Short mmCIF file of C-alpha atoms in Angstrom, two decimals:
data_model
loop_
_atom_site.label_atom_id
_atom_site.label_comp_id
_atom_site.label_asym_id
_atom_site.label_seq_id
_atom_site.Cartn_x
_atom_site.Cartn_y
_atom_site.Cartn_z
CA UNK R 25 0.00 0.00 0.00
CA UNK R 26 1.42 3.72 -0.63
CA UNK R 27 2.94 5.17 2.23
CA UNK R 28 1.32 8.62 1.38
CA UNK R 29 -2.00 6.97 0.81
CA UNK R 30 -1.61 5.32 4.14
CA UNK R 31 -0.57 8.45 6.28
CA UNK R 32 -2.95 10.66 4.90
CA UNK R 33 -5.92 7.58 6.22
CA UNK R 34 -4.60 7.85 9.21
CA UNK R 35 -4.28 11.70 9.49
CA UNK R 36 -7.67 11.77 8.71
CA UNK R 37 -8.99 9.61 11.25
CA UNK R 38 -6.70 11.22 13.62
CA UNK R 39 -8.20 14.70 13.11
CA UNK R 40 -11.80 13.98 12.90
CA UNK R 41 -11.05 11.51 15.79
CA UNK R 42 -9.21 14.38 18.28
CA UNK R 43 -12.38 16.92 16.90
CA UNK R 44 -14.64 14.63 19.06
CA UNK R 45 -13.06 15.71 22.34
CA UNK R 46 -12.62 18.87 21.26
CA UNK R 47 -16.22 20.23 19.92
CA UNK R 48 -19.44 20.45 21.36
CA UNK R 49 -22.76 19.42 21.00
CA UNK R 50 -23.61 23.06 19.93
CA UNK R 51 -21.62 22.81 17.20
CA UNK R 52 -24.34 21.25 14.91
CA UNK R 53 -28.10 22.13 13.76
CA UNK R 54 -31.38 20.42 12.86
CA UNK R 55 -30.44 20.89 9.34
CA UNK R 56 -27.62 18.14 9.27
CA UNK R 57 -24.57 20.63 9.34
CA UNK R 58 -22.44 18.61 11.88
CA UNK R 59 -18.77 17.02 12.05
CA UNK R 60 -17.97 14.08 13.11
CA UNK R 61 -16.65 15.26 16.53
CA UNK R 62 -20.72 17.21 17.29
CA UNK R 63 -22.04 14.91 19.68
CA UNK R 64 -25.85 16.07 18.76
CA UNK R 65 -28.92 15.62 20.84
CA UNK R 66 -31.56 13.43 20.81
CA UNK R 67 -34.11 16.46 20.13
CA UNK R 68 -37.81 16.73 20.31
CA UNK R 69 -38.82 13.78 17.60
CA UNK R 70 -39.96 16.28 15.72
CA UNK R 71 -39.12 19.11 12.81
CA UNK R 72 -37.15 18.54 9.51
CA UNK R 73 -34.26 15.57 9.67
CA UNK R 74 -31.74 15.18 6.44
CA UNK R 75 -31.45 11.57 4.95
CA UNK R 76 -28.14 10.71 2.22
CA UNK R 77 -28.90 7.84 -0.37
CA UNK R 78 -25.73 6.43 -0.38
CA UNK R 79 -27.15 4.77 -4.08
CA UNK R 80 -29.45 8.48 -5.28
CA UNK R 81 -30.81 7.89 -8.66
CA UNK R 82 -30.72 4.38 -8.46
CA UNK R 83 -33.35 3.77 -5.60
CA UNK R 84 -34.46 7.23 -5.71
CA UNK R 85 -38.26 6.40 -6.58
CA UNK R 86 -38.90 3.22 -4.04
CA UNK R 87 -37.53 5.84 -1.13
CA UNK R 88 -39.56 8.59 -1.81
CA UNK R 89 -42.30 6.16 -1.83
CA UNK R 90 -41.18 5.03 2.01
CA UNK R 91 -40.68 8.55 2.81
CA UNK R 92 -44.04 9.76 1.96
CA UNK R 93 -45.09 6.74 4.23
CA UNK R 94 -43.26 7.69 7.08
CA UNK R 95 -44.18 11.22 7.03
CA UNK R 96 -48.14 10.42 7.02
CA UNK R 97 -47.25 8.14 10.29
CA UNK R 98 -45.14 10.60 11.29
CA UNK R 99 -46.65 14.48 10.53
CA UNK R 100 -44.45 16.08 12.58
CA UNK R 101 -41.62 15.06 10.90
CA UNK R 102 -40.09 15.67 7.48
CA UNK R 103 -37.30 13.94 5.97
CA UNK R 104 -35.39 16.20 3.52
CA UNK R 105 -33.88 13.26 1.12
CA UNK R 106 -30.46 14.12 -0.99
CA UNK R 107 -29.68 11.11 -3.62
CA UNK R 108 -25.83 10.68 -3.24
CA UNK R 109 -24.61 8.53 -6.56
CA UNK R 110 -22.53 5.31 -5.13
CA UNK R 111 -19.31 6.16 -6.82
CA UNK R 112 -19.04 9.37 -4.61
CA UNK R 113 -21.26 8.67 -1.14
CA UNK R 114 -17.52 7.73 0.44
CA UNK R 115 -15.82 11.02 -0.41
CA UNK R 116 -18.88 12.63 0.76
CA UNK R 117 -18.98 11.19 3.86
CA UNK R 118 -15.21 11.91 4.59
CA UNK R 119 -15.46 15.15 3.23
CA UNK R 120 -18.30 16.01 5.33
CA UNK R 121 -17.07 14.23 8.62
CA UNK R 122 -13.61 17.16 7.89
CA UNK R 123 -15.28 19.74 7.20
CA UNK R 124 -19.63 19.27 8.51
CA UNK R 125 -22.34 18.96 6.53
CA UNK R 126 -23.40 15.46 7.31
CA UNK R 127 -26.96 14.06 7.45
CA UNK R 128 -29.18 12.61 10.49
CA UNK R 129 -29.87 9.63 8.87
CA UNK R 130 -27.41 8.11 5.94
CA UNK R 131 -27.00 4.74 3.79
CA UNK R 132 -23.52 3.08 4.87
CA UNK R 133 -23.16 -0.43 3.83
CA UNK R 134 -19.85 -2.65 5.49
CA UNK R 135 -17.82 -2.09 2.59
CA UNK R 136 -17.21 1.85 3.93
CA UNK R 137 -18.65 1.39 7.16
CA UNK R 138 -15.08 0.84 9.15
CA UNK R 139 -13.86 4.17 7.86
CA UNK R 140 -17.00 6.13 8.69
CA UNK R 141 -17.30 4.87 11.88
CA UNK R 142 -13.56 4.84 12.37
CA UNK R 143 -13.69 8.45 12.30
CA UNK R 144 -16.17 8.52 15.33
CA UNK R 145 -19.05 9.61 13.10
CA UNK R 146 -21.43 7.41 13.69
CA UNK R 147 -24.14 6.58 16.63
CA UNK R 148 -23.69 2.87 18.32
CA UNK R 149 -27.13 1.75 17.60
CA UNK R 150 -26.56 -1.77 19.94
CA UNK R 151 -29.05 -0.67 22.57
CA UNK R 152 -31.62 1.15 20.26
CA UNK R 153 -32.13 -1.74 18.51
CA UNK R 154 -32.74 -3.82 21.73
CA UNK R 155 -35.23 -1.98 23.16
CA UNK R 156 -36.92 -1.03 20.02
CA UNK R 157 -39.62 -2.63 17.36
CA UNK R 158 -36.60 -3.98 15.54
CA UNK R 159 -35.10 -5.98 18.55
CA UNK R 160 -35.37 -9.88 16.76
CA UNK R 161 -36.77 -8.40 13.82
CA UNK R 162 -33.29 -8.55 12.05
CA UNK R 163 -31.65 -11.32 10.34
CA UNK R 164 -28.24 -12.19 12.45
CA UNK R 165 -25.96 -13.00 9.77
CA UNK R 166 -26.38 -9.74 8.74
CA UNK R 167 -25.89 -8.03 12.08
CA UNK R 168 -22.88 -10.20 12.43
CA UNK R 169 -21.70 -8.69 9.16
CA UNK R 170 -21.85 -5.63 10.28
CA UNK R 171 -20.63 -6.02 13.51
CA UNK R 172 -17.36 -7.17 11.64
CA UNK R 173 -17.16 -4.69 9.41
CA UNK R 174 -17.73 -1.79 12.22
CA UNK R 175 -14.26 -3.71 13.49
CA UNK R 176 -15.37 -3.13 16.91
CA UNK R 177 -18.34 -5.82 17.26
CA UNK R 178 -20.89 -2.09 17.77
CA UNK R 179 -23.87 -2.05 15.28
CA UNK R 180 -23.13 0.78 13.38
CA UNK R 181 -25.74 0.67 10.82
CA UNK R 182 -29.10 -1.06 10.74
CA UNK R 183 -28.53 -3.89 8.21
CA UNK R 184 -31.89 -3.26 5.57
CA UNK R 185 -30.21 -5.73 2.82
CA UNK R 186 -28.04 -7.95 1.30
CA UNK R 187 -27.04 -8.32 -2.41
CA UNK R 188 -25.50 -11.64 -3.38
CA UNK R 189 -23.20 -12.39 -6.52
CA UNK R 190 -25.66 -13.83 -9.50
CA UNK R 191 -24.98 -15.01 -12.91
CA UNK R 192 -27.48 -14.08 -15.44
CA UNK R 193 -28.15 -15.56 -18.48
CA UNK R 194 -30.15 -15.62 -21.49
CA UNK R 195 -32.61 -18.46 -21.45
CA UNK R 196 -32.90 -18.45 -25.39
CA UNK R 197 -29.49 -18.73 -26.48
CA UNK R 198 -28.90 -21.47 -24.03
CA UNK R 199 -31.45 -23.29 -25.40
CA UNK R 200 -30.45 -22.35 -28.91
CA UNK R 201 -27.28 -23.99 -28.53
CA UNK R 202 -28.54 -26.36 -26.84
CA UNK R 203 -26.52 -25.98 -23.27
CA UNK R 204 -27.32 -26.62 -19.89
CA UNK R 205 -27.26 -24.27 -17.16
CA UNK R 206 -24.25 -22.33 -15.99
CA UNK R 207 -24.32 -24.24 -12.47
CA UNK R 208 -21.19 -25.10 -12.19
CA UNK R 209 -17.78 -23.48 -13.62
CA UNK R 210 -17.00 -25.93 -16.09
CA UNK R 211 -20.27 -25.48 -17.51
CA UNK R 212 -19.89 -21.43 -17.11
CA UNK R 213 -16.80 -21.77 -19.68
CA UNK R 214 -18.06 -24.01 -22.37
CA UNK R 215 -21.57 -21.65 -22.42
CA UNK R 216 -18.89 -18.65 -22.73
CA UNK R 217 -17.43 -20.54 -25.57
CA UNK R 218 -20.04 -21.61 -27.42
CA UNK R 219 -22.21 -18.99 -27.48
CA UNK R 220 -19.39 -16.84 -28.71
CA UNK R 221 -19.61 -15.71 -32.44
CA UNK R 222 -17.29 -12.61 -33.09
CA UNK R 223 -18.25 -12.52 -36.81
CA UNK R 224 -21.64 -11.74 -35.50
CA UNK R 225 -20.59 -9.78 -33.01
CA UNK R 226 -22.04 -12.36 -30.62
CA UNK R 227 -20.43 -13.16 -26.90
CA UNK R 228 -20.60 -15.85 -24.23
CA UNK R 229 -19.80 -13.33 -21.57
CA UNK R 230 -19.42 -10.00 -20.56
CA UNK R 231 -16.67 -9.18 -17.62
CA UNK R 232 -15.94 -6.09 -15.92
CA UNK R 233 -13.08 -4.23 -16.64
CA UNK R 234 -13.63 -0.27 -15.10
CA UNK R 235 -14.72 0.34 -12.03
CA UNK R 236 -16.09 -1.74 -9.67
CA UNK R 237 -13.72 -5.04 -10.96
CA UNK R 238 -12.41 -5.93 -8.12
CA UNK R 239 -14.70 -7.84 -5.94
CA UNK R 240 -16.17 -9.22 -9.36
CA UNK R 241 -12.61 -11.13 -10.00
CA UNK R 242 -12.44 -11.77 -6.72
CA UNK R 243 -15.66 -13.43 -6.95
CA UNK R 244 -14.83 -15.40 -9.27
CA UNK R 245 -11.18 -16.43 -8.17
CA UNK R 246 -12.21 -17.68 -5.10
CA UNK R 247 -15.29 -19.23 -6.37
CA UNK R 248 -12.86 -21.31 -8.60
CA UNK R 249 -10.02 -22.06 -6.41
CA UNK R 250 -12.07 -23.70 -3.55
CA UNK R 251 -9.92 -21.34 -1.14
CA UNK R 252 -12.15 -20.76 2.03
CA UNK R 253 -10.39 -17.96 3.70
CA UNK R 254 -9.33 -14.87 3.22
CA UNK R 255 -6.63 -14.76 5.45
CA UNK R 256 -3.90 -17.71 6.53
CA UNK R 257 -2.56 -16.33 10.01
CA UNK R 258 -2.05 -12.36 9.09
CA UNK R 259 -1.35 -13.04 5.72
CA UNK R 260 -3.92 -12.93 2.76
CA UNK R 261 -4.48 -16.01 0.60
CA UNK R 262 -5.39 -13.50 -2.64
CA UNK R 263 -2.05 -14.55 -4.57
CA UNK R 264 -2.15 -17.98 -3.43
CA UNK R 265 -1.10 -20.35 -6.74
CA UNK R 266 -4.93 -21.65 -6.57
CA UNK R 267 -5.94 -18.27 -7.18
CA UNK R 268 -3.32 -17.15 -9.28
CA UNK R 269 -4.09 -19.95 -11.54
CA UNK R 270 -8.19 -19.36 -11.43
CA UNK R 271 -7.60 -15.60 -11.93
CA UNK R 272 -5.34 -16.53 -15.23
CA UNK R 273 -8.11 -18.38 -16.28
CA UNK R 274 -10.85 -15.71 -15.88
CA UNK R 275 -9.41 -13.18 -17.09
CA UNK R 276 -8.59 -15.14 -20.65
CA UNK R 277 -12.05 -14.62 -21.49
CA UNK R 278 -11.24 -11.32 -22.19
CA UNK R 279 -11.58 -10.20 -26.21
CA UNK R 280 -11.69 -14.18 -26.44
CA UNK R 281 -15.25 -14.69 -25.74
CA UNK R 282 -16.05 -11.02 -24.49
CA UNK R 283 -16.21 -7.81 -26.50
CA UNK R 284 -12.84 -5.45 -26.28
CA UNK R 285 -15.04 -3.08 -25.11
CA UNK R 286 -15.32 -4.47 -21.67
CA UNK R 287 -12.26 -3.50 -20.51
CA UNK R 288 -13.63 0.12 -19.58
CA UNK R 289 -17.43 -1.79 -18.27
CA UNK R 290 -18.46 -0.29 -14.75
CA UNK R 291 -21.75 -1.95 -13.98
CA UNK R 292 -24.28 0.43 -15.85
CA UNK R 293 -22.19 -0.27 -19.39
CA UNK R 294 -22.10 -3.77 -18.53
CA UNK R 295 -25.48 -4.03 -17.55
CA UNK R 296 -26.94 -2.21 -20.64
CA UNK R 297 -24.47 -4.10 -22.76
CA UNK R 298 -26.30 -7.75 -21.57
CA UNK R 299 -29.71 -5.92 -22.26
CA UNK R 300 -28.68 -5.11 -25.36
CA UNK R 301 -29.08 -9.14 -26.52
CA UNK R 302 -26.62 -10.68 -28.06
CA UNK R 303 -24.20 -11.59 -25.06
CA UNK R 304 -25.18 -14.49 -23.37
CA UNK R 305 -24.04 -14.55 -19.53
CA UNK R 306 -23.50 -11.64 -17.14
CA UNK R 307 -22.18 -11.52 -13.79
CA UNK R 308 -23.61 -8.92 -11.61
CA UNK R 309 -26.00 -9.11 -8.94
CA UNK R 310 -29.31 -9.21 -7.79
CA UNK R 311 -30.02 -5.26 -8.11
CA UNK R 312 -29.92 -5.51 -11.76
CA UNK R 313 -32.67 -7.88 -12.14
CA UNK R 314 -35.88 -5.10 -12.98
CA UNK R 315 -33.52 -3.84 -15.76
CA UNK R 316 -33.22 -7.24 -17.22
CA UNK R 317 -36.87 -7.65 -17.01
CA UNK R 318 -37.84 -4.54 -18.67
CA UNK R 319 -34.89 -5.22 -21.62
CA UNK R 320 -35.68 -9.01 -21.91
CA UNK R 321 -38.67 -9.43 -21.09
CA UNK R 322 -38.25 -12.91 -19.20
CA UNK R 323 -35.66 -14.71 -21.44
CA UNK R 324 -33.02 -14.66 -19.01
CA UNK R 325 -32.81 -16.36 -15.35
CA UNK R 326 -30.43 -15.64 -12.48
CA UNK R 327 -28.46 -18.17 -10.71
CA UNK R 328 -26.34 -18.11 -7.41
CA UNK R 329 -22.54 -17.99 -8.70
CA UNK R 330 -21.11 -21.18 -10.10
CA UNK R 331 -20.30 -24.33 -7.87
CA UNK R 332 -17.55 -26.44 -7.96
CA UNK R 333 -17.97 -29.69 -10.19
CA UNK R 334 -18.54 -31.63 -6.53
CA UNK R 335 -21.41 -28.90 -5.78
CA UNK R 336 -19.32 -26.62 -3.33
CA UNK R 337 -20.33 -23.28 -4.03
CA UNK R 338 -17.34 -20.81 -2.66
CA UNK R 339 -17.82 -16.79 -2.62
CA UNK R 340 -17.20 -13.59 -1.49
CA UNK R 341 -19.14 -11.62 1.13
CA UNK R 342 -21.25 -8.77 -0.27
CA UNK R 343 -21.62 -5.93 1.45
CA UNK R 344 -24.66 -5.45 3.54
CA UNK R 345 -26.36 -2.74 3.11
CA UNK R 346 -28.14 -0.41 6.21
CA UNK R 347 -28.79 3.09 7.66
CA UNK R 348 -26.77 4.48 9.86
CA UNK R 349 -27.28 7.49 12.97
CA UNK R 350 -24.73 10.51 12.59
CA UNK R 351 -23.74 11.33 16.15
CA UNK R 352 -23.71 15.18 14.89
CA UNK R 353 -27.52 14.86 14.75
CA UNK R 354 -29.40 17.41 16.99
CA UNK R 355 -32.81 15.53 16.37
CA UNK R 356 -31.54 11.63 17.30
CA UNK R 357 -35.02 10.55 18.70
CA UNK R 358 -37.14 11.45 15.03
CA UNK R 359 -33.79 10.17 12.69
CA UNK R 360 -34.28 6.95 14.74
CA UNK R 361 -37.66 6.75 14.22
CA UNK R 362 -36.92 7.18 10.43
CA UNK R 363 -34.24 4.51 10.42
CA UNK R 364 -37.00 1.80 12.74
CA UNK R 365 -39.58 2.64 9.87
CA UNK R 366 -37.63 1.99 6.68
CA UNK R 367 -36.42 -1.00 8.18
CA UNK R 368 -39.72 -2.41 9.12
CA UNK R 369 -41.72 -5.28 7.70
CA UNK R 370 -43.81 -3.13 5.35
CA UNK R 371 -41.18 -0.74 4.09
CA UNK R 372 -38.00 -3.42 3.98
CA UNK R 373 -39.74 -5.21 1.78
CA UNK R 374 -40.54 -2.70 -0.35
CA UNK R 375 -37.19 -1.31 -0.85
CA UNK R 376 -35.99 -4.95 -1.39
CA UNK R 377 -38.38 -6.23 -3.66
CA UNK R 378 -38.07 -2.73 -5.84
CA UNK R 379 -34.08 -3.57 -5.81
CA UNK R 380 -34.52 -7.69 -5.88
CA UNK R 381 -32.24 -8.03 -3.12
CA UNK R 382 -32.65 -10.04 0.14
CA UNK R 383 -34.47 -8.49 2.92
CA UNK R 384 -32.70 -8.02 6.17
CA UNK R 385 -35.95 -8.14 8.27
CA UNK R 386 -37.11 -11.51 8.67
CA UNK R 387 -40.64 -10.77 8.29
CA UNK R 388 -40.25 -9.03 5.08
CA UNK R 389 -37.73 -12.11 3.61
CA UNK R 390 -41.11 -14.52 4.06
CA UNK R 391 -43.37 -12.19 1.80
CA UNK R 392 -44.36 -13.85 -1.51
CA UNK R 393 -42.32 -11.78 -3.30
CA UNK R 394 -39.22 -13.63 -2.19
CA UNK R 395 -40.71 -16.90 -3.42
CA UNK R 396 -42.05 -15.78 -6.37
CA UNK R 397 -38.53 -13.94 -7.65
CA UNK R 398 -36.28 -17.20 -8.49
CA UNK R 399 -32.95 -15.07 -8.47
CA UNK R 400 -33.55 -13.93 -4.98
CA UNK R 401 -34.90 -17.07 -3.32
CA UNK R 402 -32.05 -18.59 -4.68
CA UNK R 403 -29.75 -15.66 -3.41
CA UNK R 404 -31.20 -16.26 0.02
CA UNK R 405 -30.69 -20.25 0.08
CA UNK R 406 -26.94 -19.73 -1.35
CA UNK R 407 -26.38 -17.22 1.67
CA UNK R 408 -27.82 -19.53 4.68
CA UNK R 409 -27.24 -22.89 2.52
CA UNK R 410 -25.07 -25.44 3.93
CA UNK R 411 -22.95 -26.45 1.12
CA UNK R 412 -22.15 -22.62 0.37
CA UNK R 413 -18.68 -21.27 1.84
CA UNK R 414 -18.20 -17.65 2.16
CA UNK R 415 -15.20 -15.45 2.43
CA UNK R 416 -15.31 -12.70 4.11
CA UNK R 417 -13.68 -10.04 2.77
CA UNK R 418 -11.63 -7.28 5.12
CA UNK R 419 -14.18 -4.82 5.07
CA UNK R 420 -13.21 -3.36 8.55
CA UNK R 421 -9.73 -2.54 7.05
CA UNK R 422 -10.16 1.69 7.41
CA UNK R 423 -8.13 1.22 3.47
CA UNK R 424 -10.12 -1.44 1.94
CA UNK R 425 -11.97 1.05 -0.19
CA UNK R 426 -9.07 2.43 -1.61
CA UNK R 427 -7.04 -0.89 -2.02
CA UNK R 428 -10.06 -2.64 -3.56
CA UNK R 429 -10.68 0.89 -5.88
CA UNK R 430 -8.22 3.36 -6.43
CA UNK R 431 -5.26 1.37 -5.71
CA UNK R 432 -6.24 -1.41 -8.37
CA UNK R 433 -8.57 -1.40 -10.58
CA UNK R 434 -6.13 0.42 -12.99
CA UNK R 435 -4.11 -2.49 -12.31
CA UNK R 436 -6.93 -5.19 -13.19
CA UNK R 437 -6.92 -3.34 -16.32
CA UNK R 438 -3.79 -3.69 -17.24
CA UNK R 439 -3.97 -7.26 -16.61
CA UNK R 440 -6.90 -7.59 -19.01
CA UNK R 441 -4.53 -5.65 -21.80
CA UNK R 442 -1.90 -8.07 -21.57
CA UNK R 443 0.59 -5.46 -20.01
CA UNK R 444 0.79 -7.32 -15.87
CA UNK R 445 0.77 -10.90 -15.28
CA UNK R 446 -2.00 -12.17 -12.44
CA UNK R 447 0.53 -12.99 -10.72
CA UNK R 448 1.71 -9.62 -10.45
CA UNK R 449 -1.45 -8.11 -10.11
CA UNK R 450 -2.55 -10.46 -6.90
CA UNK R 451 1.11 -10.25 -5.59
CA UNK R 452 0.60 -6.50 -5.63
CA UNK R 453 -2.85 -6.68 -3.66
CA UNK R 454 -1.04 -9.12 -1.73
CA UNK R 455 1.61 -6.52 -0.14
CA UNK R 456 -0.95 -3.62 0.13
CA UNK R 457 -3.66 -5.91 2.13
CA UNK R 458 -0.78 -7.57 4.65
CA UNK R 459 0.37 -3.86 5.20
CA UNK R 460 -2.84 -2.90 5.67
CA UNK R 461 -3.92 -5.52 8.33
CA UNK R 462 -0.55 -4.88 9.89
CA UNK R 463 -1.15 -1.28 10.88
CA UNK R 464 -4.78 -2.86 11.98
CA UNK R 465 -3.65 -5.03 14.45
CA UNK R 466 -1.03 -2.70 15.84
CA UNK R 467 -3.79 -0.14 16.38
CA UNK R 468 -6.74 -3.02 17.87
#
């Protein structure tokens, strides 16, 4: 990991985490205009609270719908909502947490939760939860999650959902070419073979190359090696020969039986490229599943990643997604009562079903919906199923963001062009991730 990248982490969390014994609770309004150091108040339960979409655009609709909800349970409050696109919610957050600005009420899934809450911005929400409608409402494997991730076994965000790796693909070209079902990974590269058709500009696959890669190929090396673990003693198992070898592999799909193009994918080019109709597998995950719908109209279906050929199915954690408390908050007791109401029965299942991800409130995960959606049932029996191995990745690393981001996903690129080996790639990811469990442990 760079040094500077590294020191200036740890500055950060250094500053914002000194600001909390040196501010006040004055120092922030009803408006959301607090640091991270504002202790807040817990306020009347009433007036005008602030709440950050950490996905705005994307989910904008299905919130406004649970806001309007709330706020005809709730008259005396109003929740001013601000749609915060994914690729920037983290240097929003930190920028706000520096400088003030931040929300009562914000989206903060595990995969940035340890840095937010590193930097002391966030409300414990352990005992709210217990003594609140939400007290065994919640699934446990999620609060586990984020009890992990937090990297101090607090609840720093109510878990409202979890997204799960899925591999779409089209049901009419499969049974074109007369293939069966992706289950397994064997079967995942003949279908990518097969179905590819350059002249034609026709493709068994579509990988993703820009931003966002790195989990994906994680994903997928794992899934392939069989390696259960992220970590053997402190040191990672990313660049283990298993993976090194199953990464290799992967990534000579590329231009091979994917289109050149891919190298620059995030998921919206990705996704729209699938819809388009002439590539026939896509790995994504469950959120994309109304686009598919609308695009192909029911000739596609979405499985659980691949399994071994003995039926082991090995993947990575995805984050969980939930709502977290600012401590800066002057009006704690009505942002609660926000956060207890989207994650209710009624309004956890709508959010999830709108997104076709799996709900963290048990109620809402037995609604008909769940059944009815095959990707998502099946989502939800990979997660809890016996045979299914997950590995967790290092999400309460304060750096993880910027390893799995900044720090590589140029470098993925280049290993897609030809121009670093795998090896080299995971050896690199390697250093930065033993570094940056190092400084973890020295500081836990």
């Amino acid at each position: 990991m760079k040094r500077s990248i590294r020191r200036s982490r740890r500055a950060a969390t250094a500053v914002a985490l000194g600001s909390v014994l040196a501010l006040t609770a004055t120092a922030c309004g009803d408006d959301g205009s607090g640091g991270a150091g504002d202790k807040g108040d817990e306020g009347s339960g009433k007036g005008t609270i602030t709440f950050w979409d950490n996905n705005g655009g994307v989910r904008t609709d299905v919130w406004k719908q649970i806001i309007a909800d709330f706020e005809k349970k709730y008259p005396d409050i109003k929740v001013k909502y601000v749609g915060v696109p994914a690729a920037s919610v983290q240097s929003k957050y930190d920028t706000a947490i520096q400088g003030g600005g931040l929300p009562d009420v914000g989206g903060v899934g595990t995969a940035m939760l340890a840095e937010v809450a590193a930097q002391g911005a966030l409300e414990p929400l352990d005992s709210r939860i217990s003594s609140g409608s939400l007290n065994g409402k919640l699934n446990e494997k999620f609060l586990d999650s984020v009890k992990a991730a937090g990297g101090d076994e607090r609840t720093y965000t109510v878990p409202t959902s979890a997204n799960n790796g899925t591999l779409w693909y089209r049901t009419d070209l499969f049974t074109a070419a007369k293939l069966d079902a992706p289950t397994t990974w064997t079967k995942f590269y003949a279908a990518a073979g097969k179905l590819t058709d350059k002249g034609k500009n026709k493709f068994g696959y579509t990988i993703r190359g820009g931003e966002g890669s790195i989990a994906q190929a994680l994903d997928a090396t794992y899934g392939q090696s069989g390696i259960t673990s992220f970590w053997n003693g402190d040191k990672t198992t990313v660049d283990d020969p298993k993976n090194v070898a199953a990464l290799e592999k992967y990534v000579g799909l590329y231009k091979k039986d994917t289109p050149s193009a891919d190298v620059n994918n995030d998921f919206t080019k990705m996704v729209a490229q699938w819809d388009s109709g002439t590539i026939g597998m896509l790995s994504h995950n469950l959120g994309s599943y109304a686009d598919h719908e609308k695009a192909l109209n029911g000739k596609f279906k979405g499985l659980p990643n691949p399994t071994l050929d003995d039926g082991t199915r090995v993947q990575v954690s995805n984050p969980v997604d939930g709502l977290g408390l600012f401590k800066s908050s002057k009006n704690k007791a009505a942002a609660w009562k926000f956060i207890e109401f989207a994650a209710s029965h009624e309004s956890n299942s709508k959010w999830n079903e709108s997104a076709g991800q799996v709900p963290a409130n048990t109620e809402a995960a037995q609604d008909s919906w769940v059944q009815a959606s095959e990707p998502t049932k099946l989502a939800a029996e990979a997660l809890n199923g016996a045979t299914t191995k997950i590995v967790q990745l290092p999400y309460y690393l304060p750096d993880w963001n910027t390893i799995s981001k900044a720090d590589n996903e140029p470098n993925f690129q280049k290993v897609l062009l030809g121009k670093m080996s795998a090896k080299d790639f995971l050896g690199t990811l390697a250093d930065q991730l033993n570094k940056a469990q190092a400084d973890w442990k020295q500081n836990h």
